[in-house]
Amino acid sequence: MRLNYEATGPADAPMVLLGPSLGATTAMWAPQLEVLSQRFRVVAFDHRGHGKSEVPTGPYTIDDLGGDVIELLDSLEVEQASYVGISLGGAVGLWLAQNAPERFHRFVLLCPPANPAANAQMWTDRAAQVRAEGTKSITDATLGRWFLPEFADLAPVRQMLLDTPDEGYAACCEALGSTNLLPGLADITAPVLLITTDSDTSIPPETVVPLATQIPGAHLEIIENAAHLVTYSHPVVINPLLLTHLG
């Protein structure tokens, strides 16, 4: 299955893939594109079931989502890239680091769920809700987890959630609900930057901080006064960290 993607930056520059959150599209990376594209060939993609990518009937698995990224690299005829992923995109990044290490230079994983299967029923329930009532039924709650109350520029992100296909969102929930990436963390060899926030209620920091000791050589940054979608709300803090780690 081919993923929708948008490419910016010099065609001969090192490539960086951007993997978005559940319920998000390439548009969520707007605060990063100008900065990253000055130095890298940036490819932002939509997960299957999201944005302009195809929407196969679920459930999906993390193998499906990770395999889609490898197929994207193959279609672009790129042997190696670096990868930045947040939330669902972070889980996909952990899978890639464990299952296709030869294809990636380094990773930045923001608020990554390493063992969402620990809350499998929650993901099953959310998938059922979205299939029955649409993504509109979870939009307000999601925005409340993604941003602190003082963040005001919600309209574009709200629309992004509302436009996400119900089946695609639900099937990606099911992928998360069957995913446990903890057993393979010690085998990761690429340089990894982990980023979490002090006010993330979606993927609480106490579930991310331990990963820094389980992934060999990983570096951890904890962003203060921020919630889940920190790339969108705090680009002034996040962008320099991305540039430093990606080289």
PDB file of C-alpha atoms in Angstrom:
ATOM      1  CA  MET A   1       0.000   0.000   0.000  1.00  0.00           C
ATOM      2  CA  ARG A   2       1.365   3.401  -1.009  1.00  0.00           C
ATOM      3  CA  LEU A   3       1.348   6.174   1.562  1.00  0.00           C
ATOM      4  CA  ASN A   4       0.576   9.774   0.699  1.00  0.00           C
ATOM      5  CA  TYR A   5       3.583  11.979   1.315  1.00  0.00           C
ATOM      6  CA  GLU A   6       4.871  15.510   0.789  1.00  0.00           C
ATOM      7  CA  ALA A   7       8.555  16.127   0.081  1.00  0.00           C
ATOM      8  CA  THR A   8      10.408  19.403   0.658  1.00  0.00           C
ATOM      9  CA  GLY A   9      14.034  20.467   0.796  1.00  0.00           C
ATOM     10  CA  PRO A  10      17.000  19.768  -1.517  1.00  0.00           C
ATOM     11  CA  ALA A  11      16.623  16.561  -3.519  1.00  0.00           C
ATOM     12  CA  ASP A  12      20.252  15.580  -2.836  1.00  0.00           C
ATOM     13  CA  ALA A  13      20.185  16.248   0.924  1.00  0.00           C
ATOM     14  CA  PRO A  14      19.986  13.504   3.596  1.00  0.00           C
ATOM     15  CA  MET A  15      16.407  12.333   4.028  1.00  0.00           C
ATOM     16  CA  VAL A  16      14.289  12.678   7.170  1.00  0.00           C
ATOM     17  CA  LEU A  17      10.903  10.956   7.417  1.00  0.00           C
ATOM     18  CA  LEU A  18       8.195  12.518   9.600  1.00  0.00           C
ATOM     19  CA  GLY A  19       5.661  10.114  11.145  1.00  0.00           C
ATOM     20  CA  PRO A  20       2.554  11.816  12.593  1.00  0.00           C
ATOM     21  CA  SER A  21       0.290  11.176  15.537  1.00  0.00           C
ATOM     22  CA  LEU A  22      -2.919   9.164  15.515  1.00  0.00           C
ATOM     23  CA  GLY A  23      -5.566  11.417  13.981  1.00  0.00           C
ATOM     24  CA  ALA A  24      -3.008  13.705  12.336  1.00  0.00           C
ATOM     25  CA  THR A  25      -1.603  14.200   8.849  1.00  0.00           C
ATOM     26  CA  THR A  26       1.367  15.805   7.149  1.00  0.00           C
ATOM     27  CA  ALA A  27      -0.150  19.165   8.136  1.00  0.00           C
ATOM     28  CA  MET A  28       0.862  18.677  11.783  1.00  0.00           C
ATOM     29  CA  TRP A  29       4.513  19.196  10.806  1.00  0.00           C
ATOM     30  CA  ALA A  30       4.001  22.744   9.514  1.00  0.00           C
ATOM     31  CA  PRO A  31       6.024  24.220  12.428  1.00  0.00           C
ATOM     32  CA  GLN A  32       9.023  22.015  11.513  1.00  0.00           C
ATOM     33  CA  LEU A  33       9.081  21.988   7.712  1.00  0.00           C
ATOM     34  CA  GLU A  34      10.775  25.300   6.977  1.00  0.00           C
ATOM     35  CA  VAL A  35      13.577  24.709   9.475  1.00  0.00           C
ATOM     36  CA  LEU A  36      14.233  21.067   8.582  1.00  0.00           C
ATOM     37  CA  SER A  37      13.958  21.623   4.845  1.00  0.00           C
ATOM     38  CA  GLN A  38      16.911  23.990   4.870  1.00  0.00           C
ATOM     39  CA  ARG A  39      19.184  21.088   5.737  1.00  0.00           C
ATOM     40  CA  PHE A  40      17.347  17.884   4.801  1.00  0.00           C
ATOM     41  CA  ARG A  41      15.148  16.275   2.198  1.00  0.00           C
ATOM     42  CA  VAL A  42      12.022  16.080   4.367  1.00  0.00           C
ATOM     43  CA  VAL A  43       9.308  13.526   3.607  1.00  0.00           C
ATOM     44  CA  ALA A  44       6.183  13.903   5.741  1.00  0.00           C
ATOM     45  CA  PHE A  45       3.692  11.073   5.259  1.00  0.00           C
ATOM     46  CA  ASP A  46       0.171  10.098   6.249  1.00  0.00           C
ATOM     47  CA  HIS A  47      -0.244   6.741   7.985  1.00  0.00           C
ATOM     48  CA  ARG A  48      -2.581   4.304   6.254  1.00  0.00           C
ATOM     49  CA  GLY A  49      -6.161   5.282   7.041  1.00  0.00           C
ATOM     50  CA  HIS A  50      -5.196   8.942   7.469  1.00  0.00           C
ATOM     51  CA  GLY A  51      -5.133  12.038   5.306  1.00  0.00           C
ATOM     52  CA  LYS A  52      -4.737  11.210   1.624  1.00  0.00           C
ATOM     53  CA  SER A  53      -3.381   7.689   2.147  1.00  0.00           C
ATOM     54  CA  GLU A  54      -5.523   4.689   1.323  1.00  0.00           C
ATOM     55  CA  VAL A  55      -8.010   3.456   3.943  1.00  0.00           C
ATOM     56  CA  PRO A  56      -8.010  -0.348   3.923  1.00  0.00           C
ATOM     57  CA  THR A  57     -10.478  -2.046   6.229  1.00  0.00           C
ATOM     58  CA  GLY A  58      -9.016  -2.746   9.670  1.00  0.00           C
ATOM     59  CA  PRO A  59      -7.824  -3.918  11.993  1.00  0.00           C
ATOM     60  CA  TYR A  60      -4.228  -2.907  11.283  1.00  0.00           C
ATOM     61  CA  THR A  61      -1.085  -4.006  13.112  1.00  0.00           C
ATOM     62  CA  ILE A  62       2.145  -2.236  13.946  1.00  0.00           C
ATOM     63  CA  ASP A  63       3.782  -4.542  11.368  1.00  0.00           C
ATOM     64  CA  ASP A  64       1.444  -3.068   8.745  1.00  0.00           C
ATOM     65  CA  LEU A  65       2.243   0.517   9.727  1.00  0.00           C
ATOM     66  CA  GLY A  66       5.971  -0.077   9.920  1.00  0.00           C
ATOM     67  CA  GLY A  67       5.982  -2.052   6.697  1.00  0.00           C
ATOM     68  CA  ASP A  68       4.260   0.853   4.952  1.00  0.00           C
ATOM     69  CA  VAL A  69       7.210   3.100   5.843  1.00  0.00           C
ATOM     70  CA  ILE A  70       9.713   0.605   4.461  1.00  0.00           C
ATOM     71  CA  GLU A  71       7.689   0.394   1.252  1.00  0.00           C
ATOM     72  CA  LEU A  72       7.733   4.203   1.082  1.00  0.00           C
ATOM     73  CA  LEU A  73      11.523   4.210   1.344  1.00  0.00           C
ATOM     74  CA  ASP A  74      11.714   1.557  -1.358  1.00  0.00           C
ATOM     75  CA  SER A  75       9.411   3.531  -3.660  1.00  0.00           C
ATOM     76  CA  LEU A  76      11.609   6.600  -3.182  1.00  0.00           C
ATOM     77  CA  GLU A  77      14.688   4.442  -3.913  1.00  0.00           C
ATOM     78  CA  VAL A  78      16.292   5.553  -0.646  1.00  0.00           C
ATOM     79  CA  GLU A  79      18.537   3.113   1.178  1.00  0.00           C
ATOM     80  CA  GLN A  80      18.777   4.999   4.478  1.00  0.00           C
ATOM     81  CA  ALA A  81      17.016   7.893   6.179  1.00  0.00           C
ATOM     82  CA  SER A  82      16.529   9.344   9.619  1.00  0.00           C
ATOM     83  CA  TYR A  83      13.119   9.233  11.254  1.00  0.00           C
ATOM     84  CA  VAL A  84      11.133  11.589  13.474  1.00  0.00           C
ATOM     85  CA  GLY A  85       7.864  10.273  14.894  1.00  0.00           C
ATOM     86  CA  ILE A  86       5.394  11.410  17.521  1.00  0.00           C
ATOM     87  CA  SER A  87       2.789   9.333  19.391  1.00  0.00           C
ATOM     88  CA  LEU A  88       1.618   6.655  16.900  1.00  0.00           C
ATOM     89  CA  GLY A  89       4.496   7.783  14.707  1.00  0.00           C
ATOM     90  CA  GLY A  90       6.797   7.219  17.679  1.00  0.00           C
ATOM     91  CA  ALA A  91       5.551   3.659  18.099  1.00  0.00           C
ATOM     92  CA  VAL A  92       6.179   3.076  14.400  1.00  0.00           C
ATOM     93  CA  GLY A  93       9.679   4.485  14.922  1.00  0.00           C
ATOM     94  CA  LEU A  94      10.382   1.991  17.695  1.00  0.00           C
ATOM     95  CA  TRP A  95       9.226  -0.801  15.384  1.00  0.00           C
ATOM     96  CA  LEU A  96      11.478   0.444  12.587  1.00  0.00           C
ATOM     97  CA  ALA A  97      14.468   0.696  14.921  1.00  0.00           C
ATOM     98  CA  GLN A  98      13.955  -2.937  15.929  1.00  0.00           C
ATOM     99  CA  ASN A  99      12.939  -4.449  12.599  1.00  0.00           C
ATOM    100  CA  ALA A 100      14.767  -2.462   9.929  1.00  0.00           C
ATOM    101  CA  PRO A 101      17.878  -1.014  11.607  1.00  0.00           C
ATOM    102  CA  GLU A 102      19.881  -1.071   8.376  1.00  0.00           C
ATOM    103  CA  ARG A 103      17.497   1.462   6.795  1.00  0.00           C
ATOM    104  CA  PHE A 104      17.850   4.250   9.373  1.00  0.00           C
ATOM    105  CA  HIS A 105      20.640   6.523  10.588  1.00  0.00           C
ATOM    106  CA  ARG A 106      18.982   7.885  13.727  1.00  0.00           C
ATOM    107  CA  PHE A 107      15.629   8.446  15.402  1.00  0.00           C
ATOM    108  CA  VAL A 108      13.787  11.179  17.261  1.00  0.00           C
ATOM    109  CA  LEU A 109      10.811   9.658  19.088  1.00  0.00           C
ATOM    110  CA  LEU A 110       8.418  12.068  20.765  1.00  0.00           C
ATOM    111  CA  CYS A 111       5.922  10.798  23.338  1.00  0.00           C
ATOM    112  CA  PRO A 112       6.191   7.237  21.969  1.00  0.00           C
ATOM    113  CA  PRO A 113       3.886   4.509  23.327  1.00  0.00           C
ATOM    114  CA  ALA A 114       6.147   1.488  23.757  1.00  0.00           C
ATOM    115  CA  ASN A 115       3.519  -0.819  25.242  1.00  0.00           C
ATOM    116  CA  PRO A 116       0.045   0.443  24.379  1.00  0.00           C
ATOM    117  CA  ALA A 117      -1.215  -3.145  24.605  1.00  0.00           C
ATOM    118  CA  ALA A 118      -1.124  -2.648  28.368  1.00  0.00           C
ATOM    119  CA  ASN A 119      -4.307  -0.583  27.809  1.00  0.00           C
ATOM    120  CA  ALA A 120      -5.755  -2.789  25.093  1.00  0.00           C
ATOM    121  CA  GLN A 121      -9.372  -2.407  26.212  1.00  0.00           C
ATOM    122  CA  MET A 122      -9.152   1.381  26.049  1.00  0.00           C
ATOM    123  CA  TRP A 123      -7.998   1.191  22.437  1.00  0.00           C
ATOM    124  CA  THR A 124     -10.704  -1.363  21.591  1.00  0.00           C
ATOM    125  CA  ASP A 125     -13.358   0.865  23.150  1.00  0.00           C
ATOM    126  CA  ARG A 126     -12.123   3.963  21.331  1.00  0.00           C
ATOM    127  CA  ALA A 127     -12.092   2.119  18.004  1.00  0.00           C
ATOM    128  CA  ALA A 128     -15.688   1.001  18.584  1.00  0.00           C
ATOM    129  CA  GLN A 129     -16.749   4.536  19.531  1.00  0.00           C
ATOM    130  CA  VAL A 130     -15.229   6.062  16.409  1.00  0.00           C
ATOM    131  CA  ARG A 131     -16.758   3.440  14.136  1.00  0.00           C
ATOM    132  CA  ALA A 132     -20.161   4.086  15.726  1.00  0.00           C
ATOM    133  CA  GLU A 133     -20.072   7.857  16.213  1.00  0.00           C
ATOM    134  CA  GLY A 134     -17.239   9.203  14.081  1.00  0.00           C
ATOM    135  CA  THR A 135     -14.050  11.052  14.953  1.00  0.00           C
ATOM    136  CA  LYS A 136     -16.174  14.033  15.956  1.00  0.00           C
ATOM    137  CA  SER A 137     -17.068  12.097  19.103  1.00  0.00           C
ATOM    138  CA  ILE A 138     -13.460  12.068  20.332  1.00  0.00           C
ATOM    139  CA  THR A 139     -12.200  15.408  18.989  1.00  0.00           C
ATOM    140  CA  ASP A 140     -12.717  17.575  22.077  1.00  0.00           C
ATOM    141  CA  ALA A 141     -11.212  14.978  24.424  1.00  0.00           C
ATOM    142  CA  THR A 142      -8.262  14.505  22.097  1.00  0.00           C
ATOM    143  CA  LEU A 143      -7.542  18.230  21.883  1.00  0.00           C
ATOM    144  CA  GLY A 144      -7.693  18.357  25.669  1.00  0.00           C
ATOM    145  CA  ARG A 145      -4.909  15.768  25.833  1.00  0.00           C
ATOM    146  CA  TRP A 146      -2.869  17.257  23.016  1.00  0.00           C
ATOM    147  CA  PHE A 147      -2.622  20.820  24.326  1.00  0.00           C
ATOM    148  CA  LEU A 148      -2.633  22.756  27.576  1.00  0.00           C
ATOM    149  CA  PRO A 149      -5.643  25.070  28.067  1.00  0.00           C
ATOM    150  CA  GLU A 150      -3.676  28.216  27.222  1.00  0.00           C
ATOM    151  CA  PHE A 151      -2.874  27.002  23.688  1.00  0.00           C
ATOM    152  CA  ALA A 152      -5.370  28.828  21.491  1.00  0.00           C
ATOM    153  CA  ASP A 153      -4.650  27.939  17.857  1.00  0.00           C
ATOM    154  CA  LEU A 154      -6.828  24.828  17.760  1.00  0.00           C
ATOM    155  CA  ALA A 155      -8.903  25.302  14.608  1.00  0.00           C
ATOM    156  CA  PRO A 156      -6.481  23.691  12.098  1.00  0.00           C
ATOM    157  CA  VAL A 157      -5.814  20.731  14.368  1.00  0.00           C
ATOM    158  CA  ARG A 158      -9.498  20.259  15.128  1.00  0.00           C
ATOM    159  CA  GLN A 159     -10.258  20.115  11.415  1.00  0.00           C
ATOM    160  CA  MET A 160      -7.443  17.629  10.881  1.00  0.00           C
ATOM    161  CA  LEU A 161      -9.048  15.294  13.421  1.00  0.00           C
ATOM    162  CA  LEU A 162     -12.541  15.752  11.999  1.00  0.00           C
ATOM    163  CA  ASP A 163     -11.281  14.968   8.503  1.00  0.00           C
ATOM    164  CA  THR A 164      -9.587  11.714   9.562  1.00  0.00           C
ATOM    165  CA  PRO A 165     -11.479   8.712   8.129  1.00  0.00           C
ATOM    166  CA  ASP A 166     -13.368   6.902  10.884  1.00  0.00           C
ATOM    167  CA  GLU A 167     -12.198   3.459   9.779  1.00  0.00           C
ATOM    168  CA  GLY A 168      -8.579   4.568   9.490  1.00  0.00           C
ATOM    169  CA  TYR A 169      -8.571   6.069  12.963  1.00  0.00           C
ATOM    170  CA  ALA A 170     -10.317   3.062  14.495  1.00  0.00           C
ATOM    171  CA  ALA A 171      -8.057   0.538  12.783  1.00  0.00           C
ATOM    172  CA  CYS A 172      -4.940   2.395  13.980  1.00  0.00           C
ATOM    173  CA  CYS A 173      -6.370   2.285  17.512  1.00  0.00           C
ATOM    174  CA  GLU A 174      -6.531  -1.484  17.110  1.00  0.00           C
ATOM    175  CA  ALA A 175      -2.927  -1.522  15.925  1.00  0.00           C
ATOM    176  CA  LEU A 176      -1.865   0.262  19.104  1.00  0.00           C
ATOM    177  CA  GLY A 177      -3.975  -2.020  21.249  1.00  0.00           C
ATOM    178  CA  SER A 178      -2.041  -5.063  20.036  1.00  0.00           C
ATOM    179  CA  THR A 179       1.452  -3.518  20.256  1.00  0.00           C
ATOM    180  CA  ASN A 180       4.160  -4.205  22.823  1.00  0.00           C
ATOM    181  CA  LEU A 181       7.611  -3.037  21.729  1.00  0.00           C
ATOM    182  CA  LEU A 182       9.321  -3.347  25.107  1.00  0.00           C
ATOM    183  CA  PRO A 183      11.004  -6.741  24.485  1.00  0.00           C
ATOM    184  CA  GLY A 184      13.110  -5.411  21.594  1.00  0.00           C
ATOM    185  CA  LEU A 185      14.318  -2.132  23.078  1.00  0.00           C
ATOM    186  CA  ALA A 186      17.696  -3.499  24.159  1.00  0.00           C
ATOM    187  CA  ASP A 187      18.460  -4.520  20.568  1.00  0.00           C
ATOM    188  CA  ILE A 188      18.140  -0.997  19.129  1.00  0.00           C
ATOM    189  CA  THR A 189      21.474   0.186  17.749  1.00  0.00           C
ATOM    190  CA  ALA A 190      20.710   3.550  16.106  1.00  0.00           C
ATOM    191  CA  PRO A 191      21.145   6.800  18.064  1.00  0.00           C
ATOM    192  CA  VAL A 192      17.788   7.671  19.641  1.00  0.00           C
ATOM    193  CA  LEU A 193      16.552  10.953  21.082  1.00  0.00           C
ATOM    194  CA  LEU A 194      13.488  10.478  23.293  1.00  0.00           C
ATOM    195  CA  ILE A 195      11.298  13.483  24.028  1.00  0.00           C
ATOM    196  CA  THR A 196       8.467  13.587  26.525  1.00  0.00           C
ATOM    197  CA  THR A 197       6.599  16.359  28.316  1.00  0.00           C
ATOM    198  CA  ASP A 198       5.700  17.013  31.920  1.00  0.00           C
ATOM    199  CA  SER A 199       1.941  17.317  31.208  1.00  0.00           C
ATOM    200  CA  ASP A 200       1.288  14.563  28.679  1.00  0.00           C
ATOM    201  CA  THR A 201      -1.801  12.631  29.733  1.00  0.00           C
ATOM    202  CA  SER A 202      -1.925  10.581  26.500  1.00  0.00           C
ATOM    203  CA  ILE A 203       1.498   8.975  26.891  1.00  0.00           C
ATOM    204  CA  PRO A 204       2.505   9.953  30.438  1.00  0.00           C
ATOM    205  CA  PRO A 205       6.161  10.810  30.970  1.00  0.00           C
ATOM    206  CA  GLU A 206       6.558   8.012  33.502  1.00  0.00           C
ATOM    207  CA  THR A 207       6.036   5.542  30.629  1.00  0.00           C
ATOM    208  CA  VAL A 208       8.635   7.251  28.402  1.00  0.00           C
ATOM    209  CA  VAL A 209      11.421   8.088  30.862  1.00  0.00           C
ATOM    210  CA  PRO A 210      12.317   4.409  31.558  1.00  0.00           C
ATOM    211  CA  LEU A 211      12.871   3.829  27.843  1.00  0.00           C
ATOM    212  CA  ALA A 212      16.014   5.953  28.044  1.00  0.00           C
ATOM    213  CA  THR A 213      17.681   3.280  30.168  1.00  0.00           C
ATOM    214  CA  GLN A 214      16.310   0.390  28.087  1.00  0.00           C
ATOM    215  CA  ILE A 215      17.439   1.700  24.685  1.00  0.00           C
ATOM    216  CA  PRO A 216      21.245   1.614  24.520  1.00  0.00           C
ATOM    217  CA  GLY A 217      22.722   5.099  24.366  1.00  0.00           C
ATOM    218  CA  ALA A 218      19.379   6.883  24.177  1.00  0.00           C
ATOM    219  CA  HIS A 219      19.198  10.540  25.170  1.00  0.00           C
ATOM    220  CA  LEU A 220      16.135  11.901  26.997  1.00  0.00           C
ATOM    221  CA  GLU A 221      14.629  15.388  26.982  1.00  0.00           C
ATOM    222  CA  ILE A 222      11.648  16.360  29.159  1.00  0.00           C
ATOM    223  CA  ILE A 223       9.820  19.481  27.954  1.00  0.00           C
ATOM    224  CA  GLU A 224       8.178  21.563  30.675  1.00  0.00           C
ATOM    225  CA  ASN A 225       4.757  23.205  30.478  1.00  0.00           C
ATOM    226  CA  ALA A 226       3.747  21.136  27.471  1.00  0.00           C
ATOM    227  CA  ALA A 227       1.244  18.406  26.637  1.00  0.00           C
ATOM    228  CA  HIS A 228       1.164  15.679  23.987  1.00  0.00           C
ATOM    229  CA  LEU A 229       1.432  17.347  20.572  1.00  0.00           C
ATOM    230  CA  VAL A 230       4.559  19.218  21.580  1.00  0.00           C
ATOM    231  CA  THR A 231       5.923  19.583  18.040  1.00  0.00           C
ATOM    232  CA  TYR A 232       2.935  21.777  17.193  1.00  0.00           C
ATOM    233  CA  SER A 233       2.699  23.757  20.422  1.00  0.00           C
ATOM    234  CA  HIS A 234       6.416  24.215  21.198  1.00  0.00           C
ATOM    235  CA  PRO A 235       8.405  24.362  17.930  1.00  0.00           C
ATOM    236  CA  VAL A 236      10.798  26.940  19.382  1.00  0.00           C
ATOM    237  CA  VAL A 237      11.923  24.284  21.877  1.00  0.00           C
ATOM    238  CA  ILE A 238      11.581  21.201  19.686  1.00  0.00           C
ATOM    239  CA  ASN A 239      13.161  22.365  16.429  1.00  0.00           C
ATOM    240  CA  PRO A 240      16.655  22.988  17.848  1.00  0.00           C
ATOM    241  CA  LEU A 241      16.582  19.538  19.478  1.00  0.00           C
ATOM    242  CA  LEU A 242      15.696  17.960  16.140  1.00  0.00           C
ATOM    243  CA  LEU A 243      18.463  19.778  14.298  1.00  0.00           C
ATOM    244  CA  THR A 244      21.071  18.904  16.920  1.00  0.00           C
ATOM    245  CA  HIS A 245      20.232  15.193  16.998  1.00  0.00           C
ATOM    246  CA  LEU A 246      19.734  14.775  13.257  1.00  0.00           C
ATOM    247  CA  GLY A 247      23.058  16.427  12.589  1.00  0.00           C
TER     248      GLY A 247
END
